[in-house]
Amino acid sequence: MTSSVPFEPAPSGPPRVVLVGVDLGPGSSFDPTLDELALLAESAGDAPIARVIARRKAPDAAFFVGSGKADEIKRLVADERAQAVIFDQALSPAQQRNLERHIGVEVLDRTSLILEIFGDRARSHEGKLQVELARLGYLSTRLVRRWSHLERQRGGVGHRGGPGETQIELDRRMIDQRIKSLKQQLIKVKCQRNTQRRGRERTGTFRISLVGYTNAGKSTLFNALTKAGTYAADQLFATLDTTVRQLYLAQAQRSVTISDTVGFIRDLPHTLVEAFEATLQEATEADVLLHVVDAASPVLLEQMAEVQRVLNSIGASGIPQVLVFNKCDALPEHQQPRHDRDIFEMPDGTRALRVFCSALTGDGLDVLREVLSQAAVSGLESVDAGFSADFQPFGMHNHELTAPSEDGVASHQESFEHGHAQR
């Protein structure tokens, strides 16, 4: 790296990174706090030490942020002795290459950061196959940036490739072959999962699947319900591999299956959605979805909308849902829910039963088990109907700021428009 400051060794500890977010105006995906990007960086083992916000009408073709802002980031990297820069948006291969050459350190975008985390966290054979497939799909468009030998020609006697075939063409062909092999292996995995599902269908097993935004507490709730002991931590994408367990519901006097799926996130790379189709298939085959929401998140409506978008993309939008507002123990006293459940109107006008709980403390789990027991016996529709008939819910948990609507249903507008979005 060329710099006017004397060379100093990088500080010990986690890699120091600068976070960059660009506001491209209305309609663009932009987080002015960059808090989620910081959590992603920390999940990857990095230490965010500075944040830069830029505003543009359109991305700059060469540097995404423009040459002036690129110079500012370069000076900041030198002053803070940062070792990488992470953008909250997706960069084109040319933009990523130009920024690395200009700034002098590694430059990552949101997609590559998520892929890095997924690569570190995948444990099962299926999960590793899925991550590798997504990573190769992303890498195939960035071959020019990754290797210095790509301009050499290969060919002739004793060499692979045709006459005059460049190394980049050879590498791209090898990647294409590996992608085809991975897809074939994943088809076999999907067939195995379908066989297992058909076996559960023949036995009349009631299937429940946990879905939700990453770090909403799905794995903690899964462990609290099943005593499964799966890994759970206060970080993004703590677990990636789908886990299926039996759950005995005493009130229903029967066992059901419950699965914990990978968490969703804003701007989840399309390659990952496609690669994790086999894993997310558990959600599409469920009888009931437990949509786990972080009740203490200041942006829970946006997170809920992102989950709904992914569910739509995988064909699971029509499956009945129970909203589980988790982490209620993290709410201040004046924002605690006044009831253990109510009916919530989603932004698209559909209504869902909402249960308030804390998987960490166990509060509200008995109510959730009761709801699941009734759903397993007579279907979720009967639970909603019976609940709506004899219960008049209030709004979310806003110390007397909200009241029930005329039909006794708390809508998302009533719950949040008065400025009590959880914090």
PDB file of C-alpha atoms in Angstrom, residues 141-368:
ATOM      1  CA  THR A 141     -17.576 -13.365 -12.084  1.00  0.00           C
ATOM      2  CA  ARG A 142     -14.449 -12.187 -10.248  1.00  0.00           C
ATOM      3  CA  LEU A 143     -11.706 -14.379 -11.676  1.00  0.00           C
ATOM      4  CA  VAL A 144      -9.789 -11.451 -13.136  1.00  0.00           C
ATOM      5  CA  ARG A 145      -9.451  -9.902  -9.702  1.00  0.00           C
ATOM      6  CA  ARG A 146      -8.327 -12.994  -7.837  1.00  0.00           C
ATOM      7  CA  TRP A 147      -5.278 -14.340  -9.638  1.00  0.00           C
ATOM      8  CA  SER A 148      -2.234 -12.745 -11.208  1.00  0.00           C
ATOM      9  CA  HIS A 149      -1.518 -15.646 -13.582  1.00  0.00           C
ATOM     10  CA  LEU A 150      -4.717 -15.307 -15.565  1.00  0.00           C
ATOM     11  CA  GLU A 151      -3.154 -13.650 -18.599  1.00  0.00           C
ATOM     12  CA  ARG A 152      -0.849 -16.620 -19.337  1.00  0.00           C
ATOM     13  CA  GLN A 153      -1.670 -18.877 -22.257  1.00  0.00           C
ATOM     14  CA  ARG A 154      -1.921 -22.659 -21.879  1.00  0.00           C
ATOM     15  CA  GLY A 155      -1.943 -25.253 -24.596  1.00  0.00           C
ATOM     16  CA  GLY A 156       0.200 -27.471 -26.736  1.00  0.00           C
ATOM     17  CA  VAL A 157       1.735 -30.854 -26.002  1.00  0.00           C
ATOM     18  CA  GLY A 158       1.568 -31.930 -22.369  1.00  0.00           C
ATOM     19  CA  HIS A 159      -0.742 -29.144 -21.274  1.00  0.00           C
ATOM     20  CA  ARG A 160      -4.446 -29.128 -20.491  1.00  0.00           C
ATOM     21  CA  GLY A 161      -6.701 -26.924 -22.544  1.00  0.00           C
ATOM     22  CA  GLY A 162      -6.815 -26.163 -26.194  1.00  0.00           C
ATOM     23  CA  PRO A 163      -4.251 -24.182 -28.160  1.00  0.00           C
ATOM     24  CA  GLY A 164      -4.018 -20.655 -26.895  1.00  0.00           C
ATOM     25  CA  GLU A 165      -6.534 -21.180 -24.084  1.00  0.00           C
ATOM     26  CA  THR A 166      -5.973 -18.548 -21.397  1.00  0.00           C
ATOM     27  CA  GLN A 167      -5.705 -19.516 -17.753  1.00  0.00           C
ATOM     28  CA  ILE A 168      -8.857 -17.559 -16.938  1.00  0.00           C
ATOM     29  CA  GLU A 169     -10.796 -19.640 -19.467  1.00  0.00           C
ATOM     30  CA  LEU A 170      -9.417 -22.836 -17.935  1.00  0.00           C
ATOM     31  CA  ASP A 171     -10.276 -21.709 -14.413  1.00  0.00           C
ATOM     32  CA  ARG A 172     -13.771 -20.699 -15.454  1.00  0.00           C
ATOM     33  CA  ARG A 173     -14.303 -24.076 -17.118  1.00  0.00           C
ATOM     34  CA  MET A 174     -13.105 -25.888 -13.977  1.00  0.00           C
ATOM     35  CA  ILE A 175     -15.467 -23.806 -11.848  1.00  0.00           C
ATOM     36  CA  ASP A 176     -18.370 -24.567 -14.198  1.00  0.00           C
ATOM     37  CA  GLN A 177     -17.627 -28.280 -13.929  1.00  0.00           C
ATOM     38  CA  ARG A 178     -17.504 -28.094 -10.148  1.00  0.00           C
ATOM     39  CA  ILE A 179     -20.806 -26.189 -10.057  1.00  0.00           C
ATOM     40  CA  LYS A 180     -22.459 -28.901 -12.152  1.00  0.00           C
ATOM     41  CA  SER A 181     -21.103 -31.579  -9.823  1.00  0.00           C
ATOM     42  CA  LEU A 182     -22.360 -29.732  -6.728  1.00  0.00           C
ATOM     43  CA  LYS A 183     -25.822 -29.292  -8.226  1.00  0.00           C
ATOM     44  CA  GLN A 184     -26.012 -33.013  -8.951  1.00  0.00           C
ATOM     45  CA  GLN A 185     -25.004 -33.835  -5.384  1.00  0.00           C
ATOM     46  CA  LEU A 186     -27.599 -31.428  -4.010  1.00  0.00           C
ATOM     47  CA  ILE A 187     -30.289 -33.036  -6.165  1.00  0.00           C
ATOM     48  CA  LYS A 188     -29.488 -36.330  -4.433  1.00  0.00           C
ATOM     49  CA  VAL A 189     -29.674 -34.616  -1.027  1.00  0.00           C
ATOM     50  CA  LYS A 190     -33.029 -33.119  -1.961  1.00  0.00           C
ATOM     51  CA  CYS A 191     -34.307 -36.556  -3.009  1.00  0.00           C
ATOM     52  CA  GLN A 192     -33.200 -37.988   0.334  1.00  0.00           C
ATOM     53  CA  ARG A 193     -35.036 -35.221   2.181  1.00  0.00           C
ATOM     54  CA  ASN A 194     -38.147 -35.817   0.089  1.00  0.00           C
ATOM     55  CA  THR A 195     -38.021 -39.518   0.979  1.00  0.00           C
ATOM     56  CA  GLN A 196     -37.802 -38.619   4.663  1.00  0.00           C
ATOM     57  CA  ARG A 197     -40.731 -36.200   4.332  1.00  0.00           C
ATOM     58  CA  ARG A 198     -42.876 -38.769   2.553  1.00  0.00           C
ATOM     59  CA  GLY A 199     -42.180 -41.148   5.427  1.00  0.00           C
ATOM     60  CA  ARG A 200     -43.379 -38.536   7.922  1.00  0.00           C
ATOM     61  CA  GLU A 201     -46.438 -37.840   5.764  1.00  0.00           C
ATOM     62  CA  ARG A 202     -47.381 -41.533   5.741  1.00  0.00           C
ATOM     63  CA  THR A 203     -47.328 -41.556   9.524  1.00  0.00           C
ATOM     64  CA  GLY A 204     -49.447 -38.388   9.644  1.00  0.00           C
ATOM     65  CA  THR A 205     -46.739 -36.386  11.402  1.00  0.00           C
ATOM     66  CA  PHE A 206     -47.633 -32.746  12.077  1.00  0.00           C
ATOM     67  CA  ARG A 207     -44.749 -30.562  10.873  1.00  0.00           C
ATOM     68  CA  ILE A 208     -43.674 -27.245  12.388  1.00  0.00           C
ATOM     69  CA  SER A 209     -40.863 -25.097  10.999  1.00  0.00           C
ATOM     70  CA  LEU A 210     -39.123 -22.137  12.633  1.00  0.00           C
ATOM     71  CA  VAL A 211     -38.392 -19.224  10.323  1.00  0.00           C
ATOM     72  CA  GLY A 212     -37.331 -15.666  10.995  1.00  0.00           C
ATOM     73  CA  TYR A 213     -34.714 -12.987  10.660  1.00  0.00           C
ATOM     74  CA  THR A 214     -31.220 -13.971  11.717  1.00  0.00           C
ATOM     75  CA  ASN A 215     -30.489 -13.500  15.433  1.00  0.00           C
ATOM     76  CA  ALA A 216     -34.201 -13.398  16.320  1.00  0.00           C
ATOM     77  CA  GLY A 217     -33.641 -16.277  18.745  1.00  0.00           C
ATOM     78  CA  LYS A 218     -34.843 -19.224  16.645  1.00  0.00           C
ATOM     79  CA  SER A 219     -32.200 -21.675  17.861  1.00  0.00           C
ATOM     80  CA  THR A 220     -32.692 -20.625  21.494  1.00  0.00           C
ATOM     81  CA  LEU A 221     -36.441 -21.149  21.111  1.00  0.00           C
ATOM     82  CA  PHE A 222     -35.812 -24.479  19.363  1.00  0.00           C
ATOM     83  CA  ASN A 223     -33.640 -25.628  22.280  1.00  0.00           C
ATOM     84  CA  ALA A 224     -36.170 -24.410  24.849  1.00  0.00           C
ATOM     85  CA  LEU A 225     -38.960 -26.407  23.212  1.00  0.00           C
ATOM     86  CA  THR A 226     -37.062 -29.595  22.351  1.00  0.00           C
ATOM     87  CA  LYS A 227     -34.011 -29.660  24.672  1.00  0.00           C
ATOM     88  CA  ALA A 228     -32.007 -30.311  21.520  1.00  0.00           C
ATOM     89  CA  GLY A 229     -28.843 -28.546  22.654  1.00  0.00           C
ATOM     90  CA  THR A 230     -28.096 -27.043  19.231  1.00  0.00           C
ATOM     91  CA  TYR A 231     -25.604 -24.191  19.087  1.00  0.00           C
ATOM     92  CA  ALA A 232     -27.100 -20.780  19.830  1.00  0.00           C
ATOM     93  CA  ALA A 233     -25.312 -17.459  20.262  1.00  0.00           C
ATOM     94  CA  ASP A 234     -26.054 -13.739  20.161  1.00  0.00           C
ATOM     95  CA  GLN A 235     -24.661 -13.274  16.664  1.00  0.00           C
ATOM     96  CA  LEU A 236     -25.851 -13.316  13.073  1.00  0.00           C
ATOM     97  CA  PHE A 237     -26.056 -16.742  11.420  1.00  0.00           C
ATOM     98  CA  ALA A 238     -25.035 -18.643  14.539  1.00  0.00           C
ATOM     99  CA  THR A 239     -26.420 -21.823  12.974  1.00  0.00           C
ATOM    100  CA  LEU A 240     -26.868 -22.665   9.303  1.00  0.00           C
ATOM    101  CA  ASP A 241     -27.790 -26.315   9.108  1.00  0.00           C
ATOM    102  CA  THR A 242     -31.417 -27.394   9.408  1.00  0.00           C
ATOM    103  CA  THR A 243     -32.114 -29.492  12.502  1.00  0.00           C
ATOM    104  CA  VAL A 244     -35.261 -31.598  12.889  1.00  0.00           C
ATOM    105  CA  ARG A 245     -36.427 -32.944  16.275  1.00  0.00           C
ATOM    106  CA  GLN A 246     -39.470 -34.592  17.774  1.00  0.00           C
ATOM    107  CA  LEU A 247     -41.555 -32.441  20.124  1.00  0.00           C
ATOM    108  CA  TYR A 248     -44.100 -34.061  22.435  1.00  0.00           C
ATOM    109  CA  LEU A 249     -47.164 -31.912  23.080  1.00  0.00           C
ATOM    110  CA  ALA A 250     -48.801 -33.142  26.267  1.00  0.00           C
ATOM    111  CA  GLN A 251     -52.094 -31.330  25.697  1.00  0.00           C
ATOM    112  CA  ALA A 252     -52.455 -32.901  22.250  1.00  0.00           C
ATOM    113  CA  GLN A 253     -51.072 -36.241  23.508  1.00  0.00           C
ATOM    114  CA  ARG A 254     -48.971 -36.627  20.373  1.00  0.00           C
ATOM    115  CA  SER A 255     -45.540 -35.912  18.992  1.00  0.00           C
ATOM    116  CA  VAL A 256     -44.836 -33.485  16.168  1.00  0.00           C
ATOM    117  CA  THR A 257     -41.680 -32.654  14.221  1.00  0.00           C
ATOM    118  CA  ILE A 258     -40.130 -29.223  14.522  1.00  0.00           C
ATOM    119  CA  SER A 259     -37.283 -27.910  12.346  1.00  0.00           C
ATOM    120  CA  ASP A 260     -34.924 -24.982  12.817  1.00  0.00           C
ATOM    121  CA  THR A 261     -33.919 -23.342   9.513  1.00  0.00           C
ATOM    122  CA  VAL A 262     -31.259 -20.824   8.534  1.00  0.00           C
ATOM    123  CA  GLY A 263     -32.089 -17.224   9.395  1.00  0.00           C
ATOM    124  CA  PHE A 264     -32.960 -14.668   6.725  1.00  0.00           C
ATOM    125  CA  ILE A 265     -31.361 -11.285   6.285  1.00  0.00           C
ATOM    126  CA  ARG A 266     -31.823  -8.141   4.203  1.00  0.00           C
ATOM    127  CA  ASP A 267     -30.309  -8.392   0.730  1.00  0.00           C
ATOM    128  CA  LEU A 268     -29.599 -12.101   1.102  1.00  0.00           C
ATOM    129  CA  PRO A 269     -27.611 -12.986  -2.049  1.00  0.00           C
ATOM    130  CA  HIS A 270     -29.786 -14.681  -4.645  1.00  0.00           C
ATOM    131  CA  THR A 271     -27.100 -17.334  -5.066  1.00  0.00           C
ATOM    132  CA  LEU A 272     -27.588 -18.283  -1.422  1.00  0.00           C
ATOM    133  CA  VAL A 273     -31.376 -18.432  -1.704  1.00  0.00           C
ATOM    134  CA  GLU A 274     -30.996 -20.790  -4.657  1.00  0.00           C
ATOM    135  CA  ALA A 275     -28.213 -22.811  -3.041  1.00  0.00           C
ATOM    136  CA  PHE A 276     -30.164 -23.251   0.195  1.00  0.00           C
ATOM    137  CA  GLU A 277     -33.319 -24.378  -1.570  1.00  0.00           C
ATOM    138  CA  ALA A 278     -32.963 -27.906  -0.173  1.00  0.00           C
ATOM    139  CA  THR A 279     -32.591 -26.563   3.373  1.00  0.00           C
ATOM    140  CA  LEU A 280     -35.434 -24.066   3.059  1.00  0.00           C
ATOM    141  CA  GLN A 281     -37.606 -26.836   1.634  1.00  0.00           C
ATOM    142  CA  GLU A 282     -38.380 -27.784   5.242  1.00  0.00           C
ATOM    143  CA  ALA A 283     -40.335 -24.538   5.503  1.00  0.00           C
ATOM    144  CA  THR A 284     -42.286 -25.143   2.306  1.00  0.00           C
ATOM    145  CA  GLU A 285     -43.430 -28.574   3.534  1.00  0.00           C
ATOM    146  CA  ALA A 286     -44.503 -27.467   7.029  1.00  0.00           C
ATOM    147  CA  ASP A 287     -48.073 -27.476   8.332  1.00  0.00           C
ATOM    148  CA  VAL A 288     -47.395 -24.402  10.481  1.00  0.00           C
ATOM    149  CA  LEU A 289     -44.613 -21.819  10.401  1.00  0.00           C
ATOM    150  CA  LEU A 290     -43.423 -20.249  13.639  1.00  0.00           C
ATOM    151  CA  HIS A 291     -42.277 -16.837  12.440  1.00  0.00           C
ATOM    152  CA  VAL A 292     -39.866 -15.783  15.198  1.00  0.00           C
ATOM    153  CA  VAL A 293     -39.494 -12.012  15.594  1.00  0.00           C
ATOM    154  CA  ASP A 294     -37.033 -10.092  17.787  1.00  0.00           C
ATOM    155  CA  ALA A 295     -39.525  -8.027  19.810  1.00  0.00           C
ATOM    156  CA  ALA A 296     -36.697  -5.748  20.997  1.00  0.00           C
ATOM    157  CA  SER A 297     -35.516  -4.824  17.498  1.00  0.00           C
ATOM    158  CA  PRO A 298     -36.111  -1.202  16.460  1.00  0.00           C
ATOM    159  CA  VAL A 299     -36.611  -2.350  12.848  1.00  0.00           C
ATOM    160  CA  LEU A 300     -38.750  -5.430  13.393  1.00  0.00           C
ATOM    161  CA  LEU A 301     -41.311  -4.438  10.744  1.00  0.00           C
ATOM    162  CA  GLU A 302     -38.581  -4.299   8.094  1.00  0.00           C
ATOM    163  CA  GLN A 303     -37.227  -7.638   9.290  1.00  0.00           C
ATOM    164  CA  MET A 304     -40.695  -9.215   9.160  1.00  0.00           C
ATOM    165  CA  ALA A 305     -41.157  -7.889   5.621  1.00  0.00           C
ATOM    166  CA  GLU A 306     -37.839  -9.413   4.535  1.00  0.00           C
ATOM    167  CA  VAL A 307     -38.832 -12.801   5.948  1.00  0.00           C
ATOM    168  CA  GLN A 308     -42.142 -12.610   4.073  1.00  0.00           C
ATOM    169  CA  ARG A 309     -40.291 -11.745   0.867  1.00  0.00           C
ATOM    170  CA  VAL A 310     -38.044 -14.817   1.157  1.00  0.00           C
ATOM    171  CA  LEU A 311     -41.029 -17.020   2.030  1.00  0.00           C
ATOM    172  CA  ASN A 312     -42.757 -15.765  -1.112  1.00  0.00           C
ATOM    173  CA  SER A 313     -39.684 -16.553  -3.193  1.00  0.00           C
ATOM    174  CA  ILE A 314     -39.533 -20.179  -2.007  1.00  0.00           C
ATOM    175  CA  GLY A 315     -43.288 -20.774  -2.282  1.00  0.00           C
ATOM    176  CA  ALA A 316     -44.064 -20.860   1.442  1.00  0.00           C
ATOM    177  CA  SER A 317     -46.185 -17.715   1.723  1.00  0.00           C
ATOM    178  CA  GLY A 318     -49.481 -19.617   1.877  1.00  0.00           C
ATOM    179  CA  ILE A 319     -48.552 -21.736   4.908  1.00  0.00           C
ATOM    180  CA  PRO A 320     -50.340 -20.690   8.154  1.00  0.00           C
ATOM    181  CA  GLN A 321     -48.111 -18.697  10.498  1.00  0.00           C
ATOM    182  CA  VAL A 322     -47.888 -18.044  14.206  1.00  0.00           C
ATOM    183  CA  LEU A 323     -45.951 -14.885  15.025  1.00  0.00           C
ATOM    184  CA  VAL A 324     -43.669 -15.515  17.996  1.00  0.00           C
ATOM    185  CA  PHE A 325     -42.490 -12.196  19.418  1.00  0.00           C
ATOM    186  CA  ASN A 326     -39.371 -13.388  21.223  1.00  0.00           C
ATOM    187  CA  LYS A 327     -36.910 -11.592  23.534  1.00  0.00           C
ATOM    188  CA  CYS A 328     -39.671  -9.820  25.487  1.00  0.00           C
ATOM    189  CA  ASP A 329     -37.335  -9.986  28.498  1.00  0.00           C
ATOM    190  CA  ALA A 330     -35.175  -7.378  26.723  1.00  0.00           C
ATOM    191  CA  LEU A 331     -38.010  -4.834  26.672  1.00  0.00           C
ATOM    192  CA  PRO A 332     -38.247  -2.096  29.332  1.00  0.00           C
ATOM    193  CA  GLU A 333     -41.025  -2.425  31.873  1.00  0.00           C
ATOM    194  CA  HIS A 334     -43.337   0.137  30.259  1.00  0.00           C
ATOM    195  CA  GLN A 335     -43.183  -1.727  26.930  1.00  0.00           C
ATOM    196  CA  GLN A 336     -43.985  -5.186  28.239  1.00  0.00           C
ATOM    197  CA  PRO A 337     -46.994  -6.841  26.500  1.00  0.00           C
ATOM    198  CA  ARG A 338     -50.286  -6.589  28.387  1.00  0.00           C
ATOM    199  CA  HIS A 339     -51.401 -10.034  27.186  1.00  0.00           C
ATOM    200  CA  ASP A 340     -49.626 -13.244  26.345  1.00  0.00           C
ATOM    201  CA  ARG A 341     -51.132 -13.349  22.829  1.00  0.00           C
ATOM    202  CA  ASP A 342     -53.299 -11.423  20.404  1.00  0.00           C
ATOM    203  CA  ILE A 343     -54.256 -11.239  16.738  1.00  0.00           C
ATOM    204  CA  PHE A 344     -51.871  -9.232  14.568  1.00  0.00           C
ATOM    205  CA  GLU A 345     -52.704  -7.754  11.174  1.00  0.00           C
ATOM    206  CA  MET A 346     -49.825  -8.062   8.758  1.00  0.00           C
ATOM    207  CA  PRO A 347     -48.954  -5.286   6.276  1.00  0.00           C
ATOM    208  CA  ASP A 348     -50.550  -7.328   3.467  1.00  0.00           C
ATOM    209  CA  GLY A 349     -53.867  -7.457   5.354  1.00  0.00           C
ATOM    210  CA  THR A 350     -53.653 -11.071   6.518  1.00  0.00           C
ATOM    211  CA  ARG A 351     -54.146 -11.855  10.206  1.00  0.00           C
ATOM    212  CA  ALA A 352     -51.914 -14.056  12.310  1.00  0.00           C
ATOM    213  CA  LEU A 353     -52.003 -15.233  15.898  1.00  0.00           C
ATOM    214  CA  ARG A 354     -49.196 -13.569  17.843  1.00  0.00           C
ATOM    215  CA  VAL A 355     -47.623 -15.024  20.988  1.00  0.00           C
ATOM    216  CA  PHE A 356     -45.274 -13.072  23.273  1.00  0.00           C
ATOM    217  CA  CYS A 357     -42.489 -15.005  24.952  1.00  0.00           C
ATOM    218  CA  SER A 358     -38.853 -15.172  25.981  1.00  0.00           C
ATOM    219  CA  ALA A 359     -37.001 -18.302  24.955  1.00  0.00           C
ATOM    220  CA  LEU A 360     -34.212 -17.299  27.328  1.00  0.00           C
ATOM    221  CA  THR A 361     -36.328 -17.088  30.483  1.00  0.00           C
ATOM    222  CA  GLY A 362     -39.105 -19.475  29.426  1.00  0.00           C
ATOM    223  CA  ASP A 363     -41.897 -16.919  29.846  1.00  0.00           C
ATOM    224  CA  GLY A 364     -44.761 -17.542  27.428  1.00  0.00           C
ATOM    225  CA  LEU A 365     -43.555 -20.956  26.256  1.00  0.00           C
ATOM    226  CA  ASP A 366     -46.497 -22.696  27.927  1.00  0.00           C
ATOM    227  CA  VAL A 367     -48.849 -20.500  25.884  1.00  0.00           C
ATOM    228  CA  LEU A 368     -46.929 -21.345  22.708  1.00  0.00           C
TER     229      LEU A 368
END
